[in-house]
XYZ file of C-alpha atoms in Angstrom:
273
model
C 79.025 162.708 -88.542
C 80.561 159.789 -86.278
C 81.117 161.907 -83.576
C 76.645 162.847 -83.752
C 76.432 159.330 -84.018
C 77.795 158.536 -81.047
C 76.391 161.357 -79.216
C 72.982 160.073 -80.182
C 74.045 156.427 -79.128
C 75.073 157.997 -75.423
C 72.034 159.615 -75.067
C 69.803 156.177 -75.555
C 72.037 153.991 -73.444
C 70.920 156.712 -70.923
C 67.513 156.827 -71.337
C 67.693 153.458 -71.270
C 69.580 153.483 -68.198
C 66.991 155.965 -66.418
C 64.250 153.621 -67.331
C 65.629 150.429 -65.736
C 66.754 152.404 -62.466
C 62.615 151.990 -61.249
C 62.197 148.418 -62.141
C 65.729 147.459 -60.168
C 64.241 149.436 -57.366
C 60.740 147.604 -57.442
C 62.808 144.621 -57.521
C 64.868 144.988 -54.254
C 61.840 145.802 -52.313
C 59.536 142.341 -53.261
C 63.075 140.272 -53.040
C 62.335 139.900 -49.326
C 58.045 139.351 -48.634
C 56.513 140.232 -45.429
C 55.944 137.206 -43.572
C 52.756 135.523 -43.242
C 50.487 133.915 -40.379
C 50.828 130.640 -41.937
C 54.560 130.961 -42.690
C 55.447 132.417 -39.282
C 53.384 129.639 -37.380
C 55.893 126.719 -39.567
C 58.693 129.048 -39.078
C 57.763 128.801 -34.425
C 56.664 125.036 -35.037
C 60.873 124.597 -36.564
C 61.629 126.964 -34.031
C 60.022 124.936 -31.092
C 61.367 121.304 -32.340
C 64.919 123.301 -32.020
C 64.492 124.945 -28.684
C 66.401 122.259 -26.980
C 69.806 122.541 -29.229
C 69.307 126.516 -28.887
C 69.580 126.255 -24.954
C 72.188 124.171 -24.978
C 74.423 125.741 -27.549
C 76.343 128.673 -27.394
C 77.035 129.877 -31.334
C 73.925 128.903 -33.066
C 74.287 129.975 -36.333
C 74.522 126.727 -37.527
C 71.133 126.047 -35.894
C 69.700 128.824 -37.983
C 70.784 127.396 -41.061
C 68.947 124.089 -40.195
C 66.155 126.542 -39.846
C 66.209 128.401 -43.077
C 67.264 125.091 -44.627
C 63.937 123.485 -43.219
C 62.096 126.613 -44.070
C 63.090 125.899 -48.080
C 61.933 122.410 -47.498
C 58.462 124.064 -46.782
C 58.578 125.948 -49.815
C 59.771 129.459 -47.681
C 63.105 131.170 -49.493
C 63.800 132.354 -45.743
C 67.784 132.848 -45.276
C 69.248 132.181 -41.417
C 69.543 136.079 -40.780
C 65.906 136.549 -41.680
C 64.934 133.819 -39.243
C 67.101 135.231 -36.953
C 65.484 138.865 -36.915
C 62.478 136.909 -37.105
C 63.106 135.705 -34.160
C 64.169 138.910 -32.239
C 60.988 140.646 -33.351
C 58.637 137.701 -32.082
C 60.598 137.864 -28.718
C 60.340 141.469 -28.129
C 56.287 141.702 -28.899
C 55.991 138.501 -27.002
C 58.525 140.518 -23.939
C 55.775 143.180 -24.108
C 52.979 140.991 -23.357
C 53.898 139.927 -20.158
C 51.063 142.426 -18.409
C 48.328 142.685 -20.640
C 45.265 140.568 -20.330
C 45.402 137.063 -22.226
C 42.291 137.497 -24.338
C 43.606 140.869 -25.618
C 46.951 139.949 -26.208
C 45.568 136.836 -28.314
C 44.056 139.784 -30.301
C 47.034 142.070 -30.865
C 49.599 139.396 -31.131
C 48.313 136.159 -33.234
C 51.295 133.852 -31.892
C 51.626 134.397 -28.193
C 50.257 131.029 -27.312
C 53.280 129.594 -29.682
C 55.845 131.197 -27.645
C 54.315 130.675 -24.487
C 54.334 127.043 -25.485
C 57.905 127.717 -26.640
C 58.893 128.733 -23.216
C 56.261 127.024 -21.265
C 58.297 123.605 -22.143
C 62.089 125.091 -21.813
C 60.790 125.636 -18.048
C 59.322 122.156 -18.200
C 62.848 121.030 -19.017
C 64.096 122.740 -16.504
C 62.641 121.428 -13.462
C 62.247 117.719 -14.996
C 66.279 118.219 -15.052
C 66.346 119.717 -11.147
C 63.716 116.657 -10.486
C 66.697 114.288 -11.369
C 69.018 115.770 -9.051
C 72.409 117.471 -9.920
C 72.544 119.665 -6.861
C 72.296 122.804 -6.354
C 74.646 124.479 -8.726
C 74.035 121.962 -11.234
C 70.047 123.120 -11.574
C 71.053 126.740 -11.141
C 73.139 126.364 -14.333
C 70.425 124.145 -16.214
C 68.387 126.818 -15.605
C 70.348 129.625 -16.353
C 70.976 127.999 -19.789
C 67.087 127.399 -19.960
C 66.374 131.032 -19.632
C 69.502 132.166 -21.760
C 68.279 129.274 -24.402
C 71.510 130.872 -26.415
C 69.614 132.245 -29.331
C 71.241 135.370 -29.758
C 74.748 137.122 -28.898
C 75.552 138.098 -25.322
C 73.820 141.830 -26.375
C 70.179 140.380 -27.474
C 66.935 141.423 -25.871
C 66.250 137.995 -25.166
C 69.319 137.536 -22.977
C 68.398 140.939 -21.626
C 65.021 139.371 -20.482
C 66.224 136.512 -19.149
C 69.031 137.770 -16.855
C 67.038 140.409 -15.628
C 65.485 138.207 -12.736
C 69.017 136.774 -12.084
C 71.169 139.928 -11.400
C 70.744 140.283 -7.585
C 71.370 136.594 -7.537
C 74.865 137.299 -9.203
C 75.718 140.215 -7.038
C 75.007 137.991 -4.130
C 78.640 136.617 -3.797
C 79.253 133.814 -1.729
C 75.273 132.983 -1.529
C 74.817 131.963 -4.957
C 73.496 128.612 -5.007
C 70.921 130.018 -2.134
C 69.636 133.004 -4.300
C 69.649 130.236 -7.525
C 67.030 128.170 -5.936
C 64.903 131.051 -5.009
C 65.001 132.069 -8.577
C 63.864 129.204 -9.700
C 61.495 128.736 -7.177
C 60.146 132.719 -8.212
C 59.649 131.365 -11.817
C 57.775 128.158 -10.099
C 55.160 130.443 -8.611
C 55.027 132.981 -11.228
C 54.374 129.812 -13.760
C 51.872 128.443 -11.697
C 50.237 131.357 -11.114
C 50.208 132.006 -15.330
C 48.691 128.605 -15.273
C 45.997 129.644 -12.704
C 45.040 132.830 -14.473
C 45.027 130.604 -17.619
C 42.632 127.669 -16.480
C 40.671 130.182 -14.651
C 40.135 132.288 -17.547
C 39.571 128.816 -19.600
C 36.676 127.646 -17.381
C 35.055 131.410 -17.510
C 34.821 131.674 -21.090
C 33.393 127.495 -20.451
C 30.961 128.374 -18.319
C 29.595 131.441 -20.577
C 29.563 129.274 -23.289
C 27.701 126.477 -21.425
C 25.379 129.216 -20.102
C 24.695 130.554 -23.721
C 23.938 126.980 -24.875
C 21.256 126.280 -22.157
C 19.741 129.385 -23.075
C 19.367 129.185 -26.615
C 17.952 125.404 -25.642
C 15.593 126.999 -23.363
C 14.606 129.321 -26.093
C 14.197 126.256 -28.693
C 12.419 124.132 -26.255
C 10.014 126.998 -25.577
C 9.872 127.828 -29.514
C 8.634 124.389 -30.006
C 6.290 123.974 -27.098
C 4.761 126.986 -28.635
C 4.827 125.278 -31.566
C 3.342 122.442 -30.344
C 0.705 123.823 -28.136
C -0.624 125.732 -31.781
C -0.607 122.605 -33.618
C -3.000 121.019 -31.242
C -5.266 124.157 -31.033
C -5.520 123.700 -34.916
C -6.173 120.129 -34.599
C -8.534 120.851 -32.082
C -10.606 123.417 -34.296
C -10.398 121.479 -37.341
C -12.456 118.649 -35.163
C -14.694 120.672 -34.396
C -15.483 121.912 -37.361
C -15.687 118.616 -38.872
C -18.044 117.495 -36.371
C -20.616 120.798 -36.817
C -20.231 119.748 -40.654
C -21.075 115.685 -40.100
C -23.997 117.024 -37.824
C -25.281 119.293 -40.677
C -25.561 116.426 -42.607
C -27.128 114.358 -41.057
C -29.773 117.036 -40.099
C -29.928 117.539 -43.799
C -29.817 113.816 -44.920
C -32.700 113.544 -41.991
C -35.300 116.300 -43.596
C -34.491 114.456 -47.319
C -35.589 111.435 -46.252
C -38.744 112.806 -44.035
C -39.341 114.774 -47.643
C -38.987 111.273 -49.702
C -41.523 109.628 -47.187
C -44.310 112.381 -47.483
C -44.193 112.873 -51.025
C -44.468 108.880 -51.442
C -47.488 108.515 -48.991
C -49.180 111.093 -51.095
C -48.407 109.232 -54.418
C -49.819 106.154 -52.616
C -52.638 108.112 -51.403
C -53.520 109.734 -54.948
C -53.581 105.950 -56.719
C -55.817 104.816 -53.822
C -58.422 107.264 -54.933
């Protein structure tokens, strides 16, 4: 009888057991939430204010704590790994970009104007430092660090990206600081040309919205001329009617009174007889 009983006590400890297996399940997959637009714009806008201790430290996994820690502040339960990947991914669609048309990319990739602000400044940085002087060597490695920014290990994408431009320089031997400066002055032109196709493409979409405005005035301005030019037309018949009405009466007031006289010179004519 004890030995059924216990049998029969196994048996719901694993049913029980088989029940609770789903609900752990359901549990690790919402423990870490997709990321949202609003949470991944606070997470680049941490990400940005940090840029400048990224590029100029090499193990940053302190910095990412910050991050995650700043990230809790903001009501985000984000740990520094997460923001790390994060990161990676935002680096590699924003890698992928780099030919595509600006207006489309805005479409497929919400925060490419973050990043591009992101990097837009770490170049800033980078020739305000060669603007102060430092030599030759001493820009060369600013910018180096500038494109290497440090974010990741030696085998990230981002380091990938960065020293692609720089590898002939490096296998130039004893003309380094020569092939430095025309790296940075590549990235110059390439810049200013970004900036170029960006104002160009800002005034373009200006001037088609200035056009659309003056037509939809031009419409408005007709659309009340029209308006206008009716009104008076109304104004002009409703005079005229009113003056064919005051003429009828005083054609009509006219014959009453011509009636009023007759019939009295007849009275008077009657008591004269």
């Amino acid at each position: 009888m004890e030995g059924h009983h216990r049998h029969h006590h196994h048996q719901q400890q694993q049913h029980l057991q088989q029940q609770q297996q789903p609900v752990s399940v359901n549990v690790e997959a919402d423990r870490f939430p997709q990321w949202s637009v609003q949470e991944t714009k606070d997470f680049l806008m941490i990400r940005a204010e940090l840029d400048q201790s990224f590029m100029e430290t090499k193990r940053n996994k302190l910095l990412w704590e910050v991050i995650s820690t700043r990230m809790r502040e903001k009501g985000y339960n984000r740990s520094a790994e997460q923001c790390k990947c994060k990161w990676k991914n935002l680096f590699t669609r924003y890698k992928g970009c780099g030919t595509v048309d600006a207006e489309i990319v805005r479409q497929q990739f919400p925060f490419y104007d973050e990043l591009q602000a992101i990097f837009t400044a770490r170049m800033q940085s980078v020739l305000c430092s060669e603007s102060e002087g430092g030599g030759a060597t001493g820009s060369k490695k600013k910018a180096a660090q500038a494109q290497l920014s440090s974010d990741e290990e030696d085998d990230t994408e981002e380091n990938e990206y960065s020293f692609r431009k720089k590898k002939k320089g490096k296998t130039g031997g004893g003309s380094s600081s020569t092939s430095g400066s025309i790296n940075i002055k590549e990235m110059l032109a390439n810049f200013m040309r970004q900036q170029l196709q960006m104002e160009m493409q800002w005034r373009e979409a200006l001037e088609s919205r200035e056009n659309e405005r003056r037509m939809k005035e031009m419409e408005w301005r007709q659309t009340m001329e029209a308006l206008e030019n009716e009104r008076i037309m109304m104004e002009r018949r409703w005079r005229e009617r009113e003056e064919q009405r005051r003429v009828r009466e005083e054609a009509r007031a006219e014959k009453r009174d011509a009636l009023i006289t007759a019939l009295l010179n007849k009275l008077r004519r009657e008591d004269q007889m």
